[in-house]
mmCIF file of C-alpha atoms in Angstrom:
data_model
loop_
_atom_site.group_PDB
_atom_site.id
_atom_site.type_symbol
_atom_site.label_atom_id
_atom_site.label_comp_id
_atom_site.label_asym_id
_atom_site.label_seq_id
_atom_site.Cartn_x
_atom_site.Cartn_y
_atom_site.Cartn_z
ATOM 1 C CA UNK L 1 2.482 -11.401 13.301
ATOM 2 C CA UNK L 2 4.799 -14.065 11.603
ATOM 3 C CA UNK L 3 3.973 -14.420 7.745
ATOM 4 C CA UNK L 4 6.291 -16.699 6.249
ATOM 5 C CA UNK L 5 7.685 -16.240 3.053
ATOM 6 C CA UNK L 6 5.271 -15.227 0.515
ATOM 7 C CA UNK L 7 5.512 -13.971 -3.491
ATOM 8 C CA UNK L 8 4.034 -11.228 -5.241
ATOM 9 C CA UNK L 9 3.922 -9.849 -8.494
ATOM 10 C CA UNK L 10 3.247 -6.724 -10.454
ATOM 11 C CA UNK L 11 2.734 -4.205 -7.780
ATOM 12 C CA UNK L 12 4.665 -2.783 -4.836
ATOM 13 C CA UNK L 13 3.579 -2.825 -1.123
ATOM 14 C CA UNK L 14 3.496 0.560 0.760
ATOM 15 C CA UNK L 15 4.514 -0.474 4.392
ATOM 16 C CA UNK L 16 3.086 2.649 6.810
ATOM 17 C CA UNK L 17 2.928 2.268 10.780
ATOM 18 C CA UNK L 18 1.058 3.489 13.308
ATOM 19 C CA UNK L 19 2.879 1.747 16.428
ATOM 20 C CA UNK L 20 4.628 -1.531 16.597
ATOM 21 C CA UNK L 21 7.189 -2.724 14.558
ATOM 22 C CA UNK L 22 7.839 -5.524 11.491
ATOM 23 C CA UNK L 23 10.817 -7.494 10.588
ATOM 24 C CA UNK L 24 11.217 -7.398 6.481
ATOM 25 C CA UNK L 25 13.175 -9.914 4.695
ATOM 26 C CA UNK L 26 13.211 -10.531 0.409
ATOM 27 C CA UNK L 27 14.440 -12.446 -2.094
ATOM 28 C CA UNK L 28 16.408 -9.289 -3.180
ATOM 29 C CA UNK L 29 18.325 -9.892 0.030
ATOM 30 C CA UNK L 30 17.001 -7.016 2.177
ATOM 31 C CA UNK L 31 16.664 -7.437 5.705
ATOM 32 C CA UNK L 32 14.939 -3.780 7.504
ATOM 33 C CA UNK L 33 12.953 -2.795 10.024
ATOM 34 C CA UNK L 34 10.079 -0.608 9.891
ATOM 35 C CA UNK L 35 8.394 1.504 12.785
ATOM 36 C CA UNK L 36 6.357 4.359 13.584
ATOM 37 C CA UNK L 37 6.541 7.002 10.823
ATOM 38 C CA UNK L 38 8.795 5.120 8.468
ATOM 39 C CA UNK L 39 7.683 3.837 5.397
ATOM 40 C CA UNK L 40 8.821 0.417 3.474
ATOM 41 C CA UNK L 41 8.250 0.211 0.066
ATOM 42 C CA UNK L 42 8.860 -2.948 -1.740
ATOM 43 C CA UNK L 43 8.290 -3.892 -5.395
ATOM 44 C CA UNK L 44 7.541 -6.445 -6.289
ATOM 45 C CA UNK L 45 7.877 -6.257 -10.664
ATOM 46 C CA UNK L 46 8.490 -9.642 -12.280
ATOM 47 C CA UNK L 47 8.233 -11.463 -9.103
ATOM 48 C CA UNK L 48 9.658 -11.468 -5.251
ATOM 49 C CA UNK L 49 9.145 -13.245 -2.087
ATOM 50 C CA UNK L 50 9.546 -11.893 1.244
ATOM 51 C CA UNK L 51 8.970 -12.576 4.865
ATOM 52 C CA UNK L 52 7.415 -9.949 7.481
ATOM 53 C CA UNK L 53 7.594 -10.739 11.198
ATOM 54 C CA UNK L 54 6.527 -8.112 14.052
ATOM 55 C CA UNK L 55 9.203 -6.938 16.347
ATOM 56 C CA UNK L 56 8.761 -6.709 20.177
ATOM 57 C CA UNK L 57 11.212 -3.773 21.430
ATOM 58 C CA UNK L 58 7.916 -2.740 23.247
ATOM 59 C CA UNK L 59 6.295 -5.361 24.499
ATOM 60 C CA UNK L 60 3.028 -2.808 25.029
ATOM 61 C CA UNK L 61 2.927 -1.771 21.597
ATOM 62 C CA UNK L 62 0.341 -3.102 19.488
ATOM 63 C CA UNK L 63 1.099 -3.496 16.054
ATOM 64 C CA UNK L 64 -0.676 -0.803 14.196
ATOM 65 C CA UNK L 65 -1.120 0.100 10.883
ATOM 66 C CA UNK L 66 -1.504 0.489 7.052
ATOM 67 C CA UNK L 67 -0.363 -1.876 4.062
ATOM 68 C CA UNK L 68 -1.234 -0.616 0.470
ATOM 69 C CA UNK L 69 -0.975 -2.300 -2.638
ATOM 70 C CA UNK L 70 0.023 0.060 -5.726
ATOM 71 C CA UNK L 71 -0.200 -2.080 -9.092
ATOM 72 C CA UNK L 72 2.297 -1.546 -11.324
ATOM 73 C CA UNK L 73 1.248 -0.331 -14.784
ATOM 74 C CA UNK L 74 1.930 -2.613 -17.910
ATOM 75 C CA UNK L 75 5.195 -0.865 -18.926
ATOM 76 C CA UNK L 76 6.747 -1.392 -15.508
ATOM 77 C CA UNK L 77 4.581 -4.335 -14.007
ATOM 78 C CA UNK L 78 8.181 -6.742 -15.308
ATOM 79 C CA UNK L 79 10.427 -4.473 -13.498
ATOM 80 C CA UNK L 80 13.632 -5.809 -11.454
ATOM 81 C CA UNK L 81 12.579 -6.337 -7.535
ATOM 82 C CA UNK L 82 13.261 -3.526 -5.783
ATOM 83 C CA UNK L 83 12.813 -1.375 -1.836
ATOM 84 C CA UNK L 84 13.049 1.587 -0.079
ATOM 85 C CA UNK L 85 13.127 3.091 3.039
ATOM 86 C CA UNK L 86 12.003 6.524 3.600
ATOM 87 C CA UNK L 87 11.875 8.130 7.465
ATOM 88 C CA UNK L 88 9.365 11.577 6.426
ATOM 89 C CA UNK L 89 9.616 14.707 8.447
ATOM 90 C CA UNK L 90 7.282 16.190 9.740
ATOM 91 C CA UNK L 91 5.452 19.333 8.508
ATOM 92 C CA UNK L 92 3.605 21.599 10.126
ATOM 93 C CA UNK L 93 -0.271 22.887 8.841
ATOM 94 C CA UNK L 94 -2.717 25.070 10.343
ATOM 95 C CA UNK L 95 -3.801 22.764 13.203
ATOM 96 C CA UNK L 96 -2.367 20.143 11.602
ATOM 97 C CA UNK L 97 0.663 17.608 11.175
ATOM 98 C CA UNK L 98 1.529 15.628 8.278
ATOM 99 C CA UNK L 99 4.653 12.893 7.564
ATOM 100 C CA UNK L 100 4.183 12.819 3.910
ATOM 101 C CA UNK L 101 5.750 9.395 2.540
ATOM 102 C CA UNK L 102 4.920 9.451 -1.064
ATOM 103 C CA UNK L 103 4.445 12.070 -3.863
ATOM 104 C CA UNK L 104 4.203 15.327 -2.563
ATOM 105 C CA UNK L 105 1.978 17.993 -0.545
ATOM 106 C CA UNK L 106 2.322 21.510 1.329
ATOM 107 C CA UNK L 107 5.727 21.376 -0.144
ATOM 108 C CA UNK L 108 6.842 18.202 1.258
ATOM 109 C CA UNK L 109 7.745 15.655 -1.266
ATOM 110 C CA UNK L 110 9.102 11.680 -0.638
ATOM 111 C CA UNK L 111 12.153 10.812 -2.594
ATOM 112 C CA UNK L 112 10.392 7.570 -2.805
ATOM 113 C CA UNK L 113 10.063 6.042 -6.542
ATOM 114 C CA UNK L 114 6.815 5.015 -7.864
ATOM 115 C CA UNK L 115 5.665 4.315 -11.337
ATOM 116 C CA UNK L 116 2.621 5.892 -11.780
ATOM 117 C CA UNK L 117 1.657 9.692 -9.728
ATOM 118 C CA UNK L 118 0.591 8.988 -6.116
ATOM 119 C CA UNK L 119 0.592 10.591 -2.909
ATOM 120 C CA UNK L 120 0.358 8.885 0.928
ATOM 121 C CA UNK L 121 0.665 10.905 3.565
ATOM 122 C CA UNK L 122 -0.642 10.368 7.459
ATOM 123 C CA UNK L 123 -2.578 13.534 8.642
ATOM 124 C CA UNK L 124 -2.606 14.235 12.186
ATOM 125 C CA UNK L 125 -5.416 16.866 13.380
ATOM 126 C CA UNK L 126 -5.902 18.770 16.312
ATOM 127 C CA UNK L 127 -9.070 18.887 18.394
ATOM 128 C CA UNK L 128 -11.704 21.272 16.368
ATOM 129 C CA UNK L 129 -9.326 21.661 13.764
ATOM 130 C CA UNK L 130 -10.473 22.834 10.122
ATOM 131 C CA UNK L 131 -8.061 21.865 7.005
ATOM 132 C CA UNK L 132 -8.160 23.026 3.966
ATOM 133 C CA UNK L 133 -5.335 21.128 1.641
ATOM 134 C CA UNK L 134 -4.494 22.143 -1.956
ATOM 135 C CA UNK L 135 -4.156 18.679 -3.928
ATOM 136 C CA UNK L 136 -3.649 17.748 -7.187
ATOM 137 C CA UNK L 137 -6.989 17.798 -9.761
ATOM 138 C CA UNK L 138 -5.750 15.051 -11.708
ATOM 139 C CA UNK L 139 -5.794 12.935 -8.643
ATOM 140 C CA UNK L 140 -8.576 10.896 -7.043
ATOM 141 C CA UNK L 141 -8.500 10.873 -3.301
ATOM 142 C CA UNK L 142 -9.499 8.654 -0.194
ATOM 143 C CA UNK L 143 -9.330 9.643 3.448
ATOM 144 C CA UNK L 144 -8.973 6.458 5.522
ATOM 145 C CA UNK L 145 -9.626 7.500 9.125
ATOM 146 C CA UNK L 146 -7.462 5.630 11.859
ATOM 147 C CA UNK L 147 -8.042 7.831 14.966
ATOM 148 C CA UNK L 148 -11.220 10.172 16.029
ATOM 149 C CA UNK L 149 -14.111 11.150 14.108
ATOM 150 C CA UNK L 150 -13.305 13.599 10.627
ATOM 151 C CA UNK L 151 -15.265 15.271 7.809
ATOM 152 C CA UNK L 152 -13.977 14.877 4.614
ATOM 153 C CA UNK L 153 -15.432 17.505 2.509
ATOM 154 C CA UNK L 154 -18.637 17.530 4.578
ATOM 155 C CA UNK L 155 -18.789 13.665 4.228
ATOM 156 C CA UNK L 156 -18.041 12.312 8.612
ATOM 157 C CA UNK L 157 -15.869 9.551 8.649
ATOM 158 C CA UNK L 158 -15.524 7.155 11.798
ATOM 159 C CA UNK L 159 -12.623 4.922 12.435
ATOM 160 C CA UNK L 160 -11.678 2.518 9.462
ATOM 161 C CA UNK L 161 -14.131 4.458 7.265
ATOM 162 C CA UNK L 162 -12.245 5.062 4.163
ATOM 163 C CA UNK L 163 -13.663 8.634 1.783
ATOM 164 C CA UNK L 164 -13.493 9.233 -2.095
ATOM 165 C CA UNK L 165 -12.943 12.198 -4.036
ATOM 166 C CA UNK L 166 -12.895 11.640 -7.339
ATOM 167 C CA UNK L 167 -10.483 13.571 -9.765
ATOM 168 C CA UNK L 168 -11.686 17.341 -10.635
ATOM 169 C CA UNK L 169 -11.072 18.820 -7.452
ATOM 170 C CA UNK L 170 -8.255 21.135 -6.148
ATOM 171 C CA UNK L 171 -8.516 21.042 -2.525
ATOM 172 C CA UNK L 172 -9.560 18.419 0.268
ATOM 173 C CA UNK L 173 -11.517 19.827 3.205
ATOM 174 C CA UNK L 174 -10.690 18.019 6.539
ATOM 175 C CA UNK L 175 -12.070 18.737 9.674
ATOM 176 C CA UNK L 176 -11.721 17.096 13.268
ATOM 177 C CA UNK L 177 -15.575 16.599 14.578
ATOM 178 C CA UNK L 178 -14.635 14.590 17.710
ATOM 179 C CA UNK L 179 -13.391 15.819 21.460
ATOM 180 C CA UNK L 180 -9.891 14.593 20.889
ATOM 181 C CA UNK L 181 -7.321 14.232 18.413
ATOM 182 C CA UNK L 182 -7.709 12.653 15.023
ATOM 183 C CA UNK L 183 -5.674 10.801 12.585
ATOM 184 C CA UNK L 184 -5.904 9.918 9.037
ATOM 185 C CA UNK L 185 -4.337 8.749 5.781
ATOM 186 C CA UNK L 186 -4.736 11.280 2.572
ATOM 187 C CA UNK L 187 -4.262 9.110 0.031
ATOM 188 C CA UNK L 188 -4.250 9.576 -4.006
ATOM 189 C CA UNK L 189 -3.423 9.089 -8.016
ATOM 190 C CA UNK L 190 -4.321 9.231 -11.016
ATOM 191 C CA UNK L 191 -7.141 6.855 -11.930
ATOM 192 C CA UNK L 192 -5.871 3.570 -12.561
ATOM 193 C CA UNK L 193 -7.122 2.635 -16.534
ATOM 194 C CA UNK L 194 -5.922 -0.653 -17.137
ATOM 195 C CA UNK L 195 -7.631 -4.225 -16.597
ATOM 196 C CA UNK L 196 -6.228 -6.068 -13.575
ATOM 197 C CA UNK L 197 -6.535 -9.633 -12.370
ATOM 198 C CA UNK L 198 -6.092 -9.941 -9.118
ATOM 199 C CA UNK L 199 -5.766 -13.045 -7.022
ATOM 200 C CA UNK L 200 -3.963 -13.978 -3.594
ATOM 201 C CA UNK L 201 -0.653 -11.948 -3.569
ATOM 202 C CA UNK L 202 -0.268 -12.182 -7.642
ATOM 203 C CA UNK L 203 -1.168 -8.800 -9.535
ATOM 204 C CA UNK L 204 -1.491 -9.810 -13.743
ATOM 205 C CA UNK L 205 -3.516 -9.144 -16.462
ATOM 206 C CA UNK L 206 -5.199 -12.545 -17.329
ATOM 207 C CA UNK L 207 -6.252 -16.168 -15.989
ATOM 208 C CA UNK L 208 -3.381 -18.005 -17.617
ATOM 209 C CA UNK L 209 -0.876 -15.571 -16.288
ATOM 210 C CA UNK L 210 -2.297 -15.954 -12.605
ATOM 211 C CA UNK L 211 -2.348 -19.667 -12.988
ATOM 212 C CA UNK L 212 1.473 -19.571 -14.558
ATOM 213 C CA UNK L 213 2.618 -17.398 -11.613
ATOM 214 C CA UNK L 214 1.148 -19.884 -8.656
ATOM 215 C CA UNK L 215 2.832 -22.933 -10.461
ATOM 216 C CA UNK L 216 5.832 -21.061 -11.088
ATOM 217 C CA UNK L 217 5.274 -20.450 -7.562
ATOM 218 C CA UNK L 218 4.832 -24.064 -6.685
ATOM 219 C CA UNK L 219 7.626 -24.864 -8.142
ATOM 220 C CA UNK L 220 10.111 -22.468 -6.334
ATOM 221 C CA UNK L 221 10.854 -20.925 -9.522
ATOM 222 C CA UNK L 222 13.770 -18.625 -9.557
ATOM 223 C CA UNK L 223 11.347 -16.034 -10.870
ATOM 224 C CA UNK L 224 10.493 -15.403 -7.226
ATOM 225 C CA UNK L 225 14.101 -16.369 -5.730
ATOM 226 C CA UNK L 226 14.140 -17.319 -1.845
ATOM 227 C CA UNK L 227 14.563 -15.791 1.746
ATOM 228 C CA UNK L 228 17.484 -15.922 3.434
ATOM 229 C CA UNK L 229 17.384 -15.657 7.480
ATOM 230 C CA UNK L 230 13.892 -16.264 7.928
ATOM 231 C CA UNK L 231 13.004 -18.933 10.867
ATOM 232 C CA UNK L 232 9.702 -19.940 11.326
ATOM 233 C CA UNK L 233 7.736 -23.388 11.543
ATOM 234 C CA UNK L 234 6.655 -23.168 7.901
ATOM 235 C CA UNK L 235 9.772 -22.056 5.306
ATOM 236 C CA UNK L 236 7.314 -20.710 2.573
ATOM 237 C CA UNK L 237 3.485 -20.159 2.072
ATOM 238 C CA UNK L 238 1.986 -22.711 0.128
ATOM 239 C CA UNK L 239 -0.459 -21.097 -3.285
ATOM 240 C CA UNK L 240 -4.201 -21.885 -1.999
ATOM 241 C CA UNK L 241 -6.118 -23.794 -4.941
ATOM 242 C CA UNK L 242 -7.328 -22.005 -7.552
ATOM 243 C CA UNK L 243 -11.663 -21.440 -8.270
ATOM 244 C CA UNK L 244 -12.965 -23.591 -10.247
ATOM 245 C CA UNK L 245 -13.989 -20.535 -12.657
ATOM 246 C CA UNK L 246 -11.726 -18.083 -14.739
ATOM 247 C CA UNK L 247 -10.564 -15.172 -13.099
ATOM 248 C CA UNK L 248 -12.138 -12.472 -14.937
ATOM 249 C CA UNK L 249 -10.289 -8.642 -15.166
ATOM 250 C CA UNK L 250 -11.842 -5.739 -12.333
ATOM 251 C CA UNK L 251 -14.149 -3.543 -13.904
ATOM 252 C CA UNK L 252 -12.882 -0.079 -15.110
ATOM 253 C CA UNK L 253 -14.929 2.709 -12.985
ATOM 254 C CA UNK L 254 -15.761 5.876 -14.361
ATOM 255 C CA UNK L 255 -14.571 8.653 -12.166
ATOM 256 C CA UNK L 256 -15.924 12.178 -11.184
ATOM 257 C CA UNK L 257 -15.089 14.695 -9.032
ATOM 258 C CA UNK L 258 -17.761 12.727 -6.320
ATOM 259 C CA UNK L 259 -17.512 12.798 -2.850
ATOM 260 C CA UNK L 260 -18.768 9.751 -0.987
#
């Protein structure tokens, strides 16, 4: 993987591996690594660019993993650029492991800074394992399933199936149905309430400010600021046009305490 320099806005990007490893450089001059059970967290607020670029210290590892985008709510979504690096323990749970890298579970809570309640943890099960996790009711949850076959709550997830349980509910059943061990993601929040626009790597609230951020963008605005140390064929990612139609905000979903 070598993506060149690239901007964002009004979120932060929750950096999780499985096995592998990625170069990170930003316009708030951070160069870090991240590997296998370490999680880089980058905001993004008023604007940033950065760089990511795998790493080859094993030239048998496949680069694995998870990227999440949290967007910012509208009383932080101008915040100063920011990152973090957080290496989780792990914890131990009745046939079960977890690295818990944000919020907090079982006990185990992430130092990490985030603007709105959220919890990400990676969930490693034993063979015929049963799990029963006390979570927060306020939250809704998904399961993303990365290794093995799991029930979430009676619901079977395969690999790269991703589960919902909406807010309402104390605890998330888990259970390994497969002959070998499983692994998943337990991730959640509070429902998200505000309208989003979303295009490419920009997170706003309306056309014009989507259309201001890729000329600003364009431009090489110092809203964004540059990359130092980055060497690749192409210094920065060009914007991709825009549709010829106005971006229109995400729909607001009603939530429940579902499972699907």
């Amino acid at each position: 993987m070598d993506v060149p320099p690239h901007p964002h806005t009004g979120l932060q990007t929750v950096s999780w591996l499985f096995s592998g490893g990625v170069e990170h450089r930003d316009s708030g001059g951070v160069h870090a690594m991240v590997r296998p059970g370490e999680l880089n967290l980058m905001t993004a607020g008023a604007g940033i660019c950065h760089s990511e670029v795998s790493i080859a210290s094993d030239p048998s590892a496949v680069l694995h993993g998870a990227q999440l985008w949290v967007a910012l709510p509208d009383s932080a979504r101008d915040t100063e650029r920011d990152f973090a690096h957080y290496a989780p323990l792990p914890i131990s749970l009745p046939g079960a492991t977890a690295r818990v890298f944000l919020g907090e579970l079982a006990g185990s809570r992430s130092p990490v800074h985030t603007f709105t309640p959220l919890l990400g943890a990676q969930v490693d099960l034993d063979a015929n394992a049963e799990l029963e996790i006390d979570v927060d009711p306020a939250f809704e949850h998904g399961v993303l399933c990365d290794e093995g076959a799991v029930e979430m709550c009676g619901t079977a997830l395969a690999v790269a199936d991703l589960g919902y349980q909406g807010p309402g509910n104390s605890v998330m059943s888990l259970r390994n149905v497969g002959h070998g061990p499983a692994r998943v993601l337990l991730l959640g929040g509070t429902p998200f309430a505000e309208q989003l626009v979303m295009w490419w790597n920009f997170v706003g609230r309306s056309h014009d400010e989507i259309v201001n951020y890729r000329q600003l963008w364009e431009d090489a605005d110092e809203r964004f600021g540059a990359v130092q140390g980055y060497q690749g064929s192409v210094i920065r990612l060009p914007a991709p046009p825009l549709p010829t139609v106005r971006l229109r905000p995400r729909a607001i979903q009603e939530t429940r305490g579902e499972h699907t």
